[in-house]
XYZ file of C-alpha atoms in Angstrom:
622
model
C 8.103 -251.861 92.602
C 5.178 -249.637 91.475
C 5.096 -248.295 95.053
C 8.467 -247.290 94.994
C 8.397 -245.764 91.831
C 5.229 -243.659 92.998
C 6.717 -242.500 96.136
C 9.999 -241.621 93.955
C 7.462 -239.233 91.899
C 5.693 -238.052 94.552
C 8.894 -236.628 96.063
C 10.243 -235.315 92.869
C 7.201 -233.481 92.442
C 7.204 -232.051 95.970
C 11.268 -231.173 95.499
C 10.268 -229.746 92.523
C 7.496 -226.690 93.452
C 9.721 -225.580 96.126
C 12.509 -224.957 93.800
C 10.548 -223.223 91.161
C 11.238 -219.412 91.394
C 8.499 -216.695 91.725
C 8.729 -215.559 87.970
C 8.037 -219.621 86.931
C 11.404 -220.683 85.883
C 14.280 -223.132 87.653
C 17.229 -221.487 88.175
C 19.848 -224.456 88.877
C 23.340 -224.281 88.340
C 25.200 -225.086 84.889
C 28.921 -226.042 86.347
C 31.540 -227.174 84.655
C 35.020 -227.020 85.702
C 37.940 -224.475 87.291
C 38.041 -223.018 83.680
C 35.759 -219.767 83.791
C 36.186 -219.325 87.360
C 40.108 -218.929 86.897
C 39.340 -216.862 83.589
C 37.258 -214.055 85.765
C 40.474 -214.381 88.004
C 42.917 -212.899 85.345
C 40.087 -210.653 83.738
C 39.708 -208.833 87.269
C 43.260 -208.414 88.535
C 44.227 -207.967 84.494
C 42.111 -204.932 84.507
C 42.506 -204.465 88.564
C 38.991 -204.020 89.002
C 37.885 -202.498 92.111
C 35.373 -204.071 94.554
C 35.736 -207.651 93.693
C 37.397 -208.760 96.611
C 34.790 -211.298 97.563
C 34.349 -212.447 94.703
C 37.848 -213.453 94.233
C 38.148 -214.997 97.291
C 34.768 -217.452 96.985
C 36.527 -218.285 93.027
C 39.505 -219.043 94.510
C 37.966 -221.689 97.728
C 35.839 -223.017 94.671
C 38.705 -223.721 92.816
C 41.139 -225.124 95.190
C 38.082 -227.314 96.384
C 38.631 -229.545 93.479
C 41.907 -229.897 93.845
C 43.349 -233.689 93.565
C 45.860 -235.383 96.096
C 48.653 -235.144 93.501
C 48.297 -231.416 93.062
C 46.194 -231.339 89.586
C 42.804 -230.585 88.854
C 40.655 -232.776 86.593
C 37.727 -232.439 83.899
C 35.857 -235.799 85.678
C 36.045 -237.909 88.279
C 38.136 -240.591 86.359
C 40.473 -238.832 84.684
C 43.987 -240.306 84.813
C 45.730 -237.959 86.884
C 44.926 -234.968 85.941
C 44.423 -232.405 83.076
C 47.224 -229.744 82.082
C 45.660 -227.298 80.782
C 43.189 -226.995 84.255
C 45.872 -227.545 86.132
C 47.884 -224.552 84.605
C 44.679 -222.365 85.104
C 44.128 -223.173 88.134
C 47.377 -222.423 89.586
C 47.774 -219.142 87.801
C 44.514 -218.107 89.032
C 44.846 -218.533 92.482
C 48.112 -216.991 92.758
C 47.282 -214.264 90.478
C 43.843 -213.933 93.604
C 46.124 -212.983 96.048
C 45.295 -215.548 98.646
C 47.428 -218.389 97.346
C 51.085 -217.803 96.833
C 53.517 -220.171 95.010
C 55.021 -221.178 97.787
C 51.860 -222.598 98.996
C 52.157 -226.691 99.748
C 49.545 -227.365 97.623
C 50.520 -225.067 94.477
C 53.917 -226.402 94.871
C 52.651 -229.949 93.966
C 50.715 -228.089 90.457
C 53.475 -227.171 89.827
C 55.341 -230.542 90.004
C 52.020 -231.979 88.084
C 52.692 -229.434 85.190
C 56.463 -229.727 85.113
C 56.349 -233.338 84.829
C 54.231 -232.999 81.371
C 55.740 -230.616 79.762
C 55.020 -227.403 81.716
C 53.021 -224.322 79.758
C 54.936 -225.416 76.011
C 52.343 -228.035 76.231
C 49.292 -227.003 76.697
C 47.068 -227.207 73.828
C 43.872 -225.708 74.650
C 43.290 -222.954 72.353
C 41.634 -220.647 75.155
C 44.237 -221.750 77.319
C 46.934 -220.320 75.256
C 44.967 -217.359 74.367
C 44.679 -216.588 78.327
C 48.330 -216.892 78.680
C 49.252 -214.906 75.565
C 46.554 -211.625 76.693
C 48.111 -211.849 80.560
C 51.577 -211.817 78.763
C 52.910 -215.323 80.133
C 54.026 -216.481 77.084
C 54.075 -214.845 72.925
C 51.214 -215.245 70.821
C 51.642 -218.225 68.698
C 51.881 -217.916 65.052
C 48.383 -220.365 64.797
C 46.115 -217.985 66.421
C 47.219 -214.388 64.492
C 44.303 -215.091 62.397
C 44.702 -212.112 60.094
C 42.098 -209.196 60.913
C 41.681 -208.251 57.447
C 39.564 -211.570 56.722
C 37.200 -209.951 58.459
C 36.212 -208.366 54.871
C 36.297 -211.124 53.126
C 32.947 -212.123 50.827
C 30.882 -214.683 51.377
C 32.638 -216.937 48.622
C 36.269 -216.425 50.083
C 38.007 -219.768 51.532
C 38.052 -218.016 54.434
C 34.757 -216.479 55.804
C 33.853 -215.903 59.571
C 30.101 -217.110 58.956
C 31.700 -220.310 57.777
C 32.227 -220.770 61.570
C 29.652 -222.345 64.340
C 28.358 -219.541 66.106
C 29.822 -220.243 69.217
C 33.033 -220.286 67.525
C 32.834 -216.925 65.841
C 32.197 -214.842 68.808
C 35.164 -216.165 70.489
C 37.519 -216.052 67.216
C 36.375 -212.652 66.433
C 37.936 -210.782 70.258
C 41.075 -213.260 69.626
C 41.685 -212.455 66.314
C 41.590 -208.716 67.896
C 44.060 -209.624 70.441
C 46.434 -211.739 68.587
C 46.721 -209.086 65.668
C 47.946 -206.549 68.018
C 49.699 -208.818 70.177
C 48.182 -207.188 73.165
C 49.285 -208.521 76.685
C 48.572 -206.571 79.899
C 50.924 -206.708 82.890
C 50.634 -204.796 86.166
C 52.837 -205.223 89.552
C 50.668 -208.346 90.439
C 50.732 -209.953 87.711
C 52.402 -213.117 88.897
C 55.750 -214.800 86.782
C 54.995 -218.015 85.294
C 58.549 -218.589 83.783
C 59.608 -221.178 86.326
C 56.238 -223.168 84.357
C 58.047 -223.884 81.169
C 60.365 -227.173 81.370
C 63.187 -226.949 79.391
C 63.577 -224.469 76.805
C 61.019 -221.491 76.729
C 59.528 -222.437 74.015
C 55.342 -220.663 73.384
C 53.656 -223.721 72.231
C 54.675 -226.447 70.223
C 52.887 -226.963 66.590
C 54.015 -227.067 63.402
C 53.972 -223.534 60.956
C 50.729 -222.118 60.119
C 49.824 -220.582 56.994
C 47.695 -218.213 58.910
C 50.879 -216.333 60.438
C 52.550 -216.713 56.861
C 49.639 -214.907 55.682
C 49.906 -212.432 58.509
C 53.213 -211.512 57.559
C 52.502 -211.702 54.267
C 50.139 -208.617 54.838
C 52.088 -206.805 57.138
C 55.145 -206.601 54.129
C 52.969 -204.935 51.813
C 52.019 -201.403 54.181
C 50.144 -199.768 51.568
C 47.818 -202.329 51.668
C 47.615 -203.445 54.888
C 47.101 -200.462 56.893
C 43.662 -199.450 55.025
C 42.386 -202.610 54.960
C 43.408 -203.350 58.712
C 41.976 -200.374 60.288
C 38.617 -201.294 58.045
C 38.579 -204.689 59.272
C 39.233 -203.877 63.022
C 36.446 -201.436 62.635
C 34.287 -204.873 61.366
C 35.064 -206.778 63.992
C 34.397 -204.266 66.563
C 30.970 -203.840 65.083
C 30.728 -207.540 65.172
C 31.125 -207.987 68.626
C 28.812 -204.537 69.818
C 25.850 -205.988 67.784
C 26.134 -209.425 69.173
C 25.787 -207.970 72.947
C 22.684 -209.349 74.832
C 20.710 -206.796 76.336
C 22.328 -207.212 79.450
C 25.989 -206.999 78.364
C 27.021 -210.649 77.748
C 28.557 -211.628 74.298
C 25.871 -213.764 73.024
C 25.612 -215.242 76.789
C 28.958 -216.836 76.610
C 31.164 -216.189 79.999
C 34.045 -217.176 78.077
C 33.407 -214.742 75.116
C 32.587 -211.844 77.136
C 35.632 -212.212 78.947
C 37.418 -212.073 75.571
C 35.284 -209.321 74.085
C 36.347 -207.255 77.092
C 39.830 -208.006 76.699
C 39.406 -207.301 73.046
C 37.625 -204.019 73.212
C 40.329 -202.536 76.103
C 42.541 -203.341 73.615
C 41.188 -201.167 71.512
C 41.061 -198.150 73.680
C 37.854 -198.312 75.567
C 38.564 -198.109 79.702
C 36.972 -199.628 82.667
C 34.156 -196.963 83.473
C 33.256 -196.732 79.619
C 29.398 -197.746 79.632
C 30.588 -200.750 76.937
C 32.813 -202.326 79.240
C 31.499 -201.798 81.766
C 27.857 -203.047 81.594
C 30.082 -205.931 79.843
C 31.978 -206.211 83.293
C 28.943 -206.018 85.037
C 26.969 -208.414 82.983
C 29.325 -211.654 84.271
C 28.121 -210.862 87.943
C 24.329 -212.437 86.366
C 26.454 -216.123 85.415
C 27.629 -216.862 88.975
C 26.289 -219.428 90.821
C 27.023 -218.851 94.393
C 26.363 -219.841 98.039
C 27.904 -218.502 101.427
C 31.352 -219.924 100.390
C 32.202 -220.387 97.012
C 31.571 -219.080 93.855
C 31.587 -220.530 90.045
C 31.044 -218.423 87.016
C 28.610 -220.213 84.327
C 29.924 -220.881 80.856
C 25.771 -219.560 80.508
C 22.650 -219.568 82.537
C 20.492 -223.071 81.502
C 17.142 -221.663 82.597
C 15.007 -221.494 79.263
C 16.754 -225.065 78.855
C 15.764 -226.250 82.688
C 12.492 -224.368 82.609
C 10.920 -226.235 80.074
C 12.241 -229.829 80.263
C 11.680 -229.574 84.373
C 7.766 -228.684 82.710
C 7.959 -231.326 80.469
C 9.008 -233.836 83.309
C 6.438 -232.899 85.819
C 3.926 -232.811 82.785
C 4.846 -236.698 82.286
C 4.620 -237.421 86.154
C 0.810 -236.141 85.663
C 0.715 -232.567 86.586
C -1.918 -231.391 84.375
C -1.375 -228.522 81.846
C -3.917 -226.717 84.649
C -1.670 -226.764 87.755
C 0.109 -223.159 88.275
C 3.787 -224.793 88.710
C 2.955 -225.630 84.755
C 1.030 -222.588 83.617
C 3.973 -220.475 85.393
C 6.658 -222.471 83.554
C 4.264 -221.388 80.411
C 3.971 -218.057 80.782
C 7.825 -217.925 81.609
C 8.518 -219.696 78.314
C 6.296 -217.672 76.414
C 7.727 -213.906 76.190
C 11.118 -215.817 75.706
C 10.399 -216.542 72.515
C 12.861 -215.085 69.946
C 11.980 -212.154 67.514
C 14.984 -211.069 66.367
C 17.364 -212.136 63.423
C 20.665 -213.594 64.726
C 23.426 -214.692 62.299
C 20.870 -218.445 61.714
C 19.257 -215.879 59.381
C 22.061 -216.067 57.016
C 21.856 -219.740 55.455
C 18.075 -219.427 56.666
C 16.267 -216.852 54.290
C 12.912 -215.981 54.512
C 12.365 -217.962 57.258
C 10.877 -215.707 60.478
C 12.447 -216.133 64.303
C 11.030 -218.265 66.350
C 13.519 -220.452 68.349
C 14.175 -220.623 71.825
C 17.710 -220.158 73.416
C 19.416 -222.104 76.074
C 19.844 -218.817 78.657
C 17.650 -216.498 79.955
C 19.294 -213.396 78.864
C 19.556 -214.831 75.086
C 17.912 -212.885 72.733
C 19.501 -213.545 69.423
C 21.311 -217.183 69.200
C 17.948 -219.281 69.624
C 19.127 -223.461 68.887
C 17.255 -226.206 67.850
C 17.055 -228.486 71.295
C 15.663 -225.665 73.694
C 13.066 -224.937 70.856
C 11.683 -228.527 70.827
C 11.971 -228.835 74.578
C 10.282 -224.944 75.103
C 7.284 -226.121 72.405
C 6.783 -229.387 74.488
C 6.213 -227.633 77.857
C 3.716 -225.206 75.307
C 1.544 -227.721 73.851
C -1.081 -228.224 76.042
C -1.898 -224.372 75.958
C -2.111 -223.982 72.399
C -5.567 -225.715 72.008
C -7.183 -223.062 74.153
C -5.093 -219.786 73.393
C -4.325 -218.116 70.310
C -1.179 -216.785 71.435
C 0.387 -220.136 72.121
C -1.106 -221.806 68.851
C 1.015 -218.671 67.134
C 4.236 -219.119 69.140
C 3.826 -223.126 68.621
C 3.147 -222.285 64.654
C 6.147 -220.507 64.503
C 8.475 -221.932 66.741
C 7.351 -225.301 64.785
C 8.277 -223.054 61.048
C 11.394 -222.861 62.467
C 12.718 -225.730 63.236
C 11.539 -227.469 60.089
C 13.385 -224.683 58.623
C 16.813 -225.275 60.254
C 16.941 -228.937 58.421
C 20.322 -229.187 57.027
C 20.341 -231.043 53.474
C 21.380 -234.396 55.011
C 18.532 -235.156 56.524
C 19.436 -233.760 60.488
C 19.924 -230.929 62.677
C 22.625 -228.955 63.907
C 22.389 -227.223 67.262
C 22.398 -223.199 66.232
C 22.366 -223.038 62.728
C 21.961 -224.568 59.443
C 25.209 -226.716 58.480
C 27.682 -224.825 56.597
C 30.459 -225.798 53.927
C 33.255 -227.137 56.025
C 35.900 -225.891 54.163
C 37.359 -224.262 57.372
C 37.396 -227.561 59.004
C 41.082 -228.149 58.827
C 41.986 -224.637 58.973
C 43.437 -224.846 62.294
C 46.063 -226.841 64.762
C 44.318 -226.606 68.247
C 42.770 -229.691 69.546
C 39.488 -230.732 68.793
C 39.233 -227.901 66.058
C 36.311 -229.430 64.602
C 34.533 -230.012 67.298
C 34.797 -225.869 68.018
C 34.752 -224.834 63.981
C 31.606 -226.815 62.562
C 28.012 -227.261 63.443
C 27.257 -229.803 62.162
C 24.084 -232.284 62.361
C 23.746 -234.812 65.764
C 22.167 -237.462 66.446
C 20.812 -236.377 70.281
C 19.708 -233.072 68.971
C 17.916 -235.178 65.733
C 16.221 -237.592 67.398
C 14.622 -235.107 70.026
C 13.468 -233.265 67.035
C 11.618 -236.190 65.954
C 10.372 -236.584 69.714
C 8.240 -233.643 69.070
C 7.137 -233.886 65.393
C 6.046 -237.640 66.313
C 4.455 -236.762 69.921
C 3.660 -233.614 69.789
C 3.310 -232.204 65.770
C 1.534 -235.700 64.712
C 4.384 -236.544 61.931
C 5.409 -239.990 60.869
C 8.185 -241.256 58.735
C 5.602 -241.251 55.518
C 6.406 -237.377 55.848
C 8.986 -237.071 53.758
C 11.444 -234.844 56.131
C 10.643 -237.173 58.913
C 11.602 -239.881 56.456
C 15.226 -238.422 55.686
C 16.104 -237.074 59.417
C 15.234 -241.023 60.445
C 16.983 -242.784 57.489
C 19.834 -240.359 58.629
C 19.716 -241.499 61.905
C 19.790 -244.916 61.003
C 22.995 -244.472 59.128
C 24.693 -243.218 61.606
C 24.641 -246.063 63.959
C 27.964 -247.829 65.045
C 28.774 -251.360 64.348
C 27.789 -252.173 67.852
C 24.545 -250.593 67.501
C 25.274 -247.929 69.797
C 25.039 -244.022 68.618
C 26.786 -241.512 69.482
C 25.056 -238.324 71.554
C 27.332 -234.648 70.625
C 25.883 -232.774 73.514
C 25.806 -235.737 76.204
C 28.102 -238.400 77.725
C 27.624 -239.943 74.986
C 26.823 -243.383 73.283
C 24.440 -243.975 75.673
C 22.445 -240.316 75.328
C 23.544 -240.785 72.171
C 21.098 -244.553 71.804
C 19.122 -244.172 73.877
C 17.408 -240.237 72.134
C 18.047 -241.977 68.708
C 16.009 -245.492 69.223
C 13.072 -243.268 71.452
C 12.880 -240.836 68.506
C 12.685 -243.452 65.683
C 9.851 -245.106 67.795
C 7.898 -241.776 68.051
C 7.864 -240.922 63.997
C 6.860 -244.951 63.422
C 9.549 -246.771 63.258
C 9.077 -249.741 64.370
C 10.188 -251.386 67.579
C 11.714 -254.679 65.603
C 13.509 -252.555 63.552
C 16.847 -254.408 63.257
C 18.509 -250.840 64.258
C 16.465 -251.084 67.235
C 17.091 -254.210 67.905
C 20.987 -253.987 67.486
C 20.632 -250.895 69.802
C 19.291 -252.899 72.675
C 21.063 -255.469 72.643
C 24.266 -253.516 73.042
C 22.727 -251.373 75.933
C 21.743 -254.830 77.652
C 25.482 -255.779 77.249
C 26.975 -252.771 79.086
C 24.413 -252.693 82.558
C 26.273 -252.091 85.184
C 26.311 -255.071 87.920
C 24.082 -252.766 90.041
C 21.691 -252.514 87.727
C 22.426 -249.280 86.622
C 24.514 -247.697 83.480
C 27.397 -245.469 83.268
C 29.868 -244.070 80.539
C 33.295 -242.241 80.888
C 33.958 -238.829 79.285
C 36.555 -240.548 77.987
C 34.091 -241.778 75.423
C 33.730 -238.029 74.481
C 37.517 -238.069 73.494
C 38.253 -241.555 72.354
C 34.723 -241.715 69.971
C 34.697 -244.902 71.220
C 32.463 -246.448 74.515
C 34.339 -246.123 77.657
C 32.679 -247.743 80.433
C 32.706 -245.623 83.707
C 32.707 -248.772 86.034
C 29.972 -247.034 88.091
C 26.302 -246.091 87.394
C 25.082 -242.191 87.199
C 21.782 -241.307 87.844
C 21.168 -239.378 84.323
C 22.842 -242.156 81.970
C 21.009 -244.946 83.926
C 17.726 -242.527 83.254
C 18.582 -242.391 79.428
C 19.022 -246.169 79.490
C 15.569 -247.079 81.036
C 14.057 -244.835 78.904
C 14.823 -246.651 75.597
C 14.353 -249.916 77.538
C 10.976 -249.217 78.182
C 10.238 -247.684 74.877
C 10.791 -251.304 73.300
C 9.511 -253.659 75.814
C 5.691 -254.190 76.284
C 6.268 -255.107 79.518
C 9.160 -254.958 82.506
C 11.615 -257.540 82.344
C 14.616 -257.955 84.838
C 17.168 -256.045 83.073
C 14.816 -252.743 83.353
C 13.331 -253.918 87.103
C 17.201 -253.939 88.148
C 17.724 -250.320 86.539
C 14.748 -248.970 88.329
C 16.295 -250.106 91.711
C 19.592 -248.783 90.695
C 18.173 -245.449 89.988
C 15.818 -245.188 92.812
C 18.942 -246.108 95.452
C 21.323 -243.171 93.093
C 18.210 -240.401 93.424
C 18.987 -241.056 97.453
C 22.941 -241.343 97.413
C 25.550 -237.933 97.237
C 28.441 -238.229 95.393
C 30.770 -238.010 92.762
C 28.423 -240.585 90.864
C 25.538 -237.846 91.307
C 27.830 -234.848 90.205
C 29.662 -236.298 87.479
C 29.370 -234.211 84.674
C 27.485 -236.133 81.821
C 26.940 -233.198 79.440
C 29.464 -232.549 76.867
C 30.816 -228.915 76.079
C 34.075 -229.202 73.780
C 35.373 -232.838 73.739
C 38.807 -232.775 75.924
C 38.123 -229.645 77.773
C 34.577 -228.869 78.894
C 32.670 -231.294 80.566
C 29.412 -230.335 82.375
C 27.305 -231.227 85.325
C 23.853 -229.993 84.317
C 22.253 -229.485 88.207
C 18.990 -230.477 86.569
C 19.507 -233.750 85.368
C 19.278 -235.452 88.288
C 15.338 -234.017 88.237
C 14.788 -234.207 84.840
C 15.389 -237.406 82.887
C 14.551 -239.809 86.086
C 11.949 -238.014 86.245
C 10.403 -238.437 83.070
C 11.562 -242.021 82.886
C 9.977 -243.373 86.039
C 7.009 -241.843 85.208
C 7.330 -243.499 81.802
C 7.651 -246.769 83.597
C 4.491 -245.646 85.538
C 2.292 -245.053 82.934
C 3.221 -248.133 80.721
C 3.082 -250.949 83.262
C 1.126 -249.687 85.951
C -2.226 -251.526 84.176
């Protein structure tokens, strides 16, 4: 076995240098599905904007790539059927490219697929519905004309924007924009999606929304509405121009910048303005792209990849010496974040210091790539003073970003979540709040146990574990927010509690392993549906993935002293997955927004086996 498991490494390693890139980082591909490749679709023939032509054309082969047998596109592998909403995407995108028309075999049977549920009336995607309301395919619904003027609201208002996730407010602020003005834009291609709706044309089914009421409500009473709207729109302009990255992006987001530009046309700004278009320009830097096919990023991973790839290798035995480490380092370093972002807000006093997930992030730092990003650092902090300062207060930081419960959110501190049930799109909450997770809490106790030297008799150690604890399912399983899900969800919580002291007999622990002993695959391996993601319940996937069997072994080994069969089997499993393609390898076990974003981190495959086999390594090999 150890043999095996060395040679494994060895190769990893090897794989590994090659792919690093000059400036010390990985670059590998964040992909989800059709969704932002069929958004930059519309935005480009929307706005006809020239020399895009290949571009178009290697969206368009990526996207009809994925198409299924029955016509639809899915989110994962084992998805019943299909999913409407990508299925409606898809098929407007590629005959809005050009290169598809609907008369096209294969678009014909989309078309049957989307018919048969419901056609567009059903979709229930927000950003869905936002894409067809801005391209003019169907009337804004009511539930979406958030009213500009609560831009201006104050802080103690029951509705306030900062009440919002961050990722939520940048892509609220550009709709509520749009909606207000019910903008659309139509040329002579734009393609007729009528034929779409099944029965009568109806937007979008939902019941009435106070939000429209209160739009209306405004819009009766002129002489106050017109100062007040031409002040807010003037807010939320300035809202969206001082959360541009450097390069253009709207806080990195694909799918925000593609709003934001549809939002600031709107209000008057054209193509060749510098605005738009470094913001056109700025998408160009998300594409992941080969000699064929193209796929726009939600975001670049590579401050995220960068340092748990470090971490990995760092576990396999690289010392902190070898230049594939000190160049991950000294990438890591200078991304650092100095300035305030909107965290500052229900963070006073407290200086940046946080990492974010992309390269190009500047301003939106979260709590997971600053643990990972002071990992990789460690080992360089005992011998520079410039490390020791960005490990002092990249380490401030995250100690600051506690929420009062106990755990940590992803971006910012929790907020009041009065604005929870504010809205009728599905999985609102899951877009609206921030609140604290149980992945993203247990890796912060990773480091403050391994790396920071903290133990539960620390009294914020204490209350993040005892938080932990009570979070834990009747099963004993946990569910994971930003991974697929009860088993990245168990297997982060029981490895953190172990790091800050707790002990292995806990009977948490215990409960824990016995349930992820119950659900091994007969292969040996482990593997969970995204269904779990949208159920909140375990799915089983029926088949083992190289990442979830990772995250299995590596709480397995955490709480055994020594290999047992269960664990032996899993090794197996994994080694014979790190040496099979397909769908098992690709399928997406990272979690966006439960029911419509699913994604297939390129680096997982490296990362967690990785670290887990060399785990197993350096436990059992005496």
């Amino acid at each position: 076995m150890n043999q095996h498991i060395i040679a494994q490494i060895h190769e990893m390693i090897a794989r590994l240098q090659q792919l690093q890139q000059q400036d010390g980082s990985w670059r590998l591909c964040f992909e989800t599905g059709p969704m932002t490749d069929c958004y930059m679709i519309l935005l480009i023939r929307s706005l006809q904007l020239p020399d895009h032509e290949p571009l178009i054309r290697k969206l368009a082969e990526r996207i009809v790539s994925t198409q299924q047998a029955n016509g639809a596109w899915k989110l994962f592998h084992d998805q019943q059927e299909g999913d409407l909403e990508a299925t409606v995407e898809a098929y407007y995108a590629l005959v809005y490219s050009g290169y598809y028309t609907a008369d096209d075999a294969r678009l014909q049977k989309a078309k049957q697929f989307i018919l048969a549920r419901g056609g567009l009336a059903q979709v229930k995607t927000m950003l869905t519905q936002v894409f067809l309301a801005v391209t003019g395919q169907s009337p804004w619904p009511d539930k979406l004309k958030v009213p500009i003027e609560f831009m201006l609201a104050p802080s103690w208002f029951i509705f306030n924007i900062y009440d919002l996730s961050g990722h939520a407010r940048v892509h609220l602020v550009p709709v509520m924009i749009l909606a207000n003005a019910s903008y659309s834009i139509r040329n002579e291609a734009t393609p007729d999606l009528s034929e779409l709706y099944a029965g009568e044309k109806l937007p979008f089914s939902g019941h009435p929304s106070w939000i429209a009421a209160i739009h209306r409500l405004l819009e009766a009473a002129p002489f106050l509405h017109a100062p007040l709207h031409e002040a807010a729109l003037e807010k939320a302009e300035k809202f969206m121009l001082d959360r541009m990255e450097p390069d253009g992006t709207l806080l990195t987001y694909s799918t925000a910048t593609i709003l934001m530009i549809f939002a600031l046309h709107s209000l008057g700004y054209k193509n060749r303005s510098p605005v738009l278009n470094k913001a056109i320009h700025s998408l160009s830097t998300l594409l992941c792209t080969n000699e064929h096919k193209a796929h726009l990023q939600v975001s670049t991973s590579t401050v995220w990849d960068t340092a748990m790839i470090s971490n990995a290798l760092q576990q396999a035995g690289l010392s902190y010496q070898h230049p594939v480490i000190q160049k991950a380092a000294e990438y890591l370093l200078p991304r650092q974040q100095t300035r305030y972002g909107d965290w500052a807000l229900r963070c006073p006093g407290t200086p940046p210091g946080g990492w974010g997930f992309s390269n190009i992030n500047t301003l939106y730092p979260d709590v997971d790539d600053t643990t990972a990003a002071l990992r990789a650092i460690k080992p360089y902090t005992f011998q520079s003073p410039q490390y020791k300062q960005a490990w002092e207060t990249g380490l401030r930081w995250v100690l600051a970003m506690q929420n009062d419960d106990g755990g940590w959110s992803a971006f910012e501190r929790e907020s009041t979540e009065r604005m929870a049930h504010f809205f009728a799109f599905d999985h609102a909450e899951d877009i609206i709040l921030d609140r604290s997770t149980v992945d993203l809490t247990a890796r912060t106790l990773l480091l403050l146990g391994n790396e920071a030297g903290q133990s539960v008799t620390r009294l914020p150690v204490q209350k993040a574990a005892q938080w932990i604890i009570r979070q834990q399912e009747q099963d004993g399983s946990w569910f994971g927010r930003w991974g697929i899900c009860y088993i990245h969800g168990s297997s982060a919580a029981v490895t953190g509690l172990i790091a800050v002291g707790i002990p292995v007999h806990h009977p948490a622990l215990e409960r824990s392993v016995r349930w992820m002993l119950s659900i091994q695959n007969a292969d040996g391996g482990w593997g969970e549906s995204c269904y779990s993601d949208i159920q909140r319940k375990y799915v089983p996937l029926k088949h083992s993935t190289p990442s979830q069997t990772a995250w299995a072994l590596d709480m397995l080994i955490d709480t055994h002293d020594r290999p047992n069969e269960a664990i032996d089997r899993g090794v197996r499993c994994l080694i014979e997955l790190l040496h099979t393609s397909d769908w098992r390898s690709a399928y997406p076990t990272g979690s966006g927004l439960p029911g419509s974003v699913y994604v297939n981190y390129h680096s997982e495959n490296w990362i967690w086996p990785l670290s887990t086999l060399s785990k197993y390594r350096r436990k059992y090999s005496s």
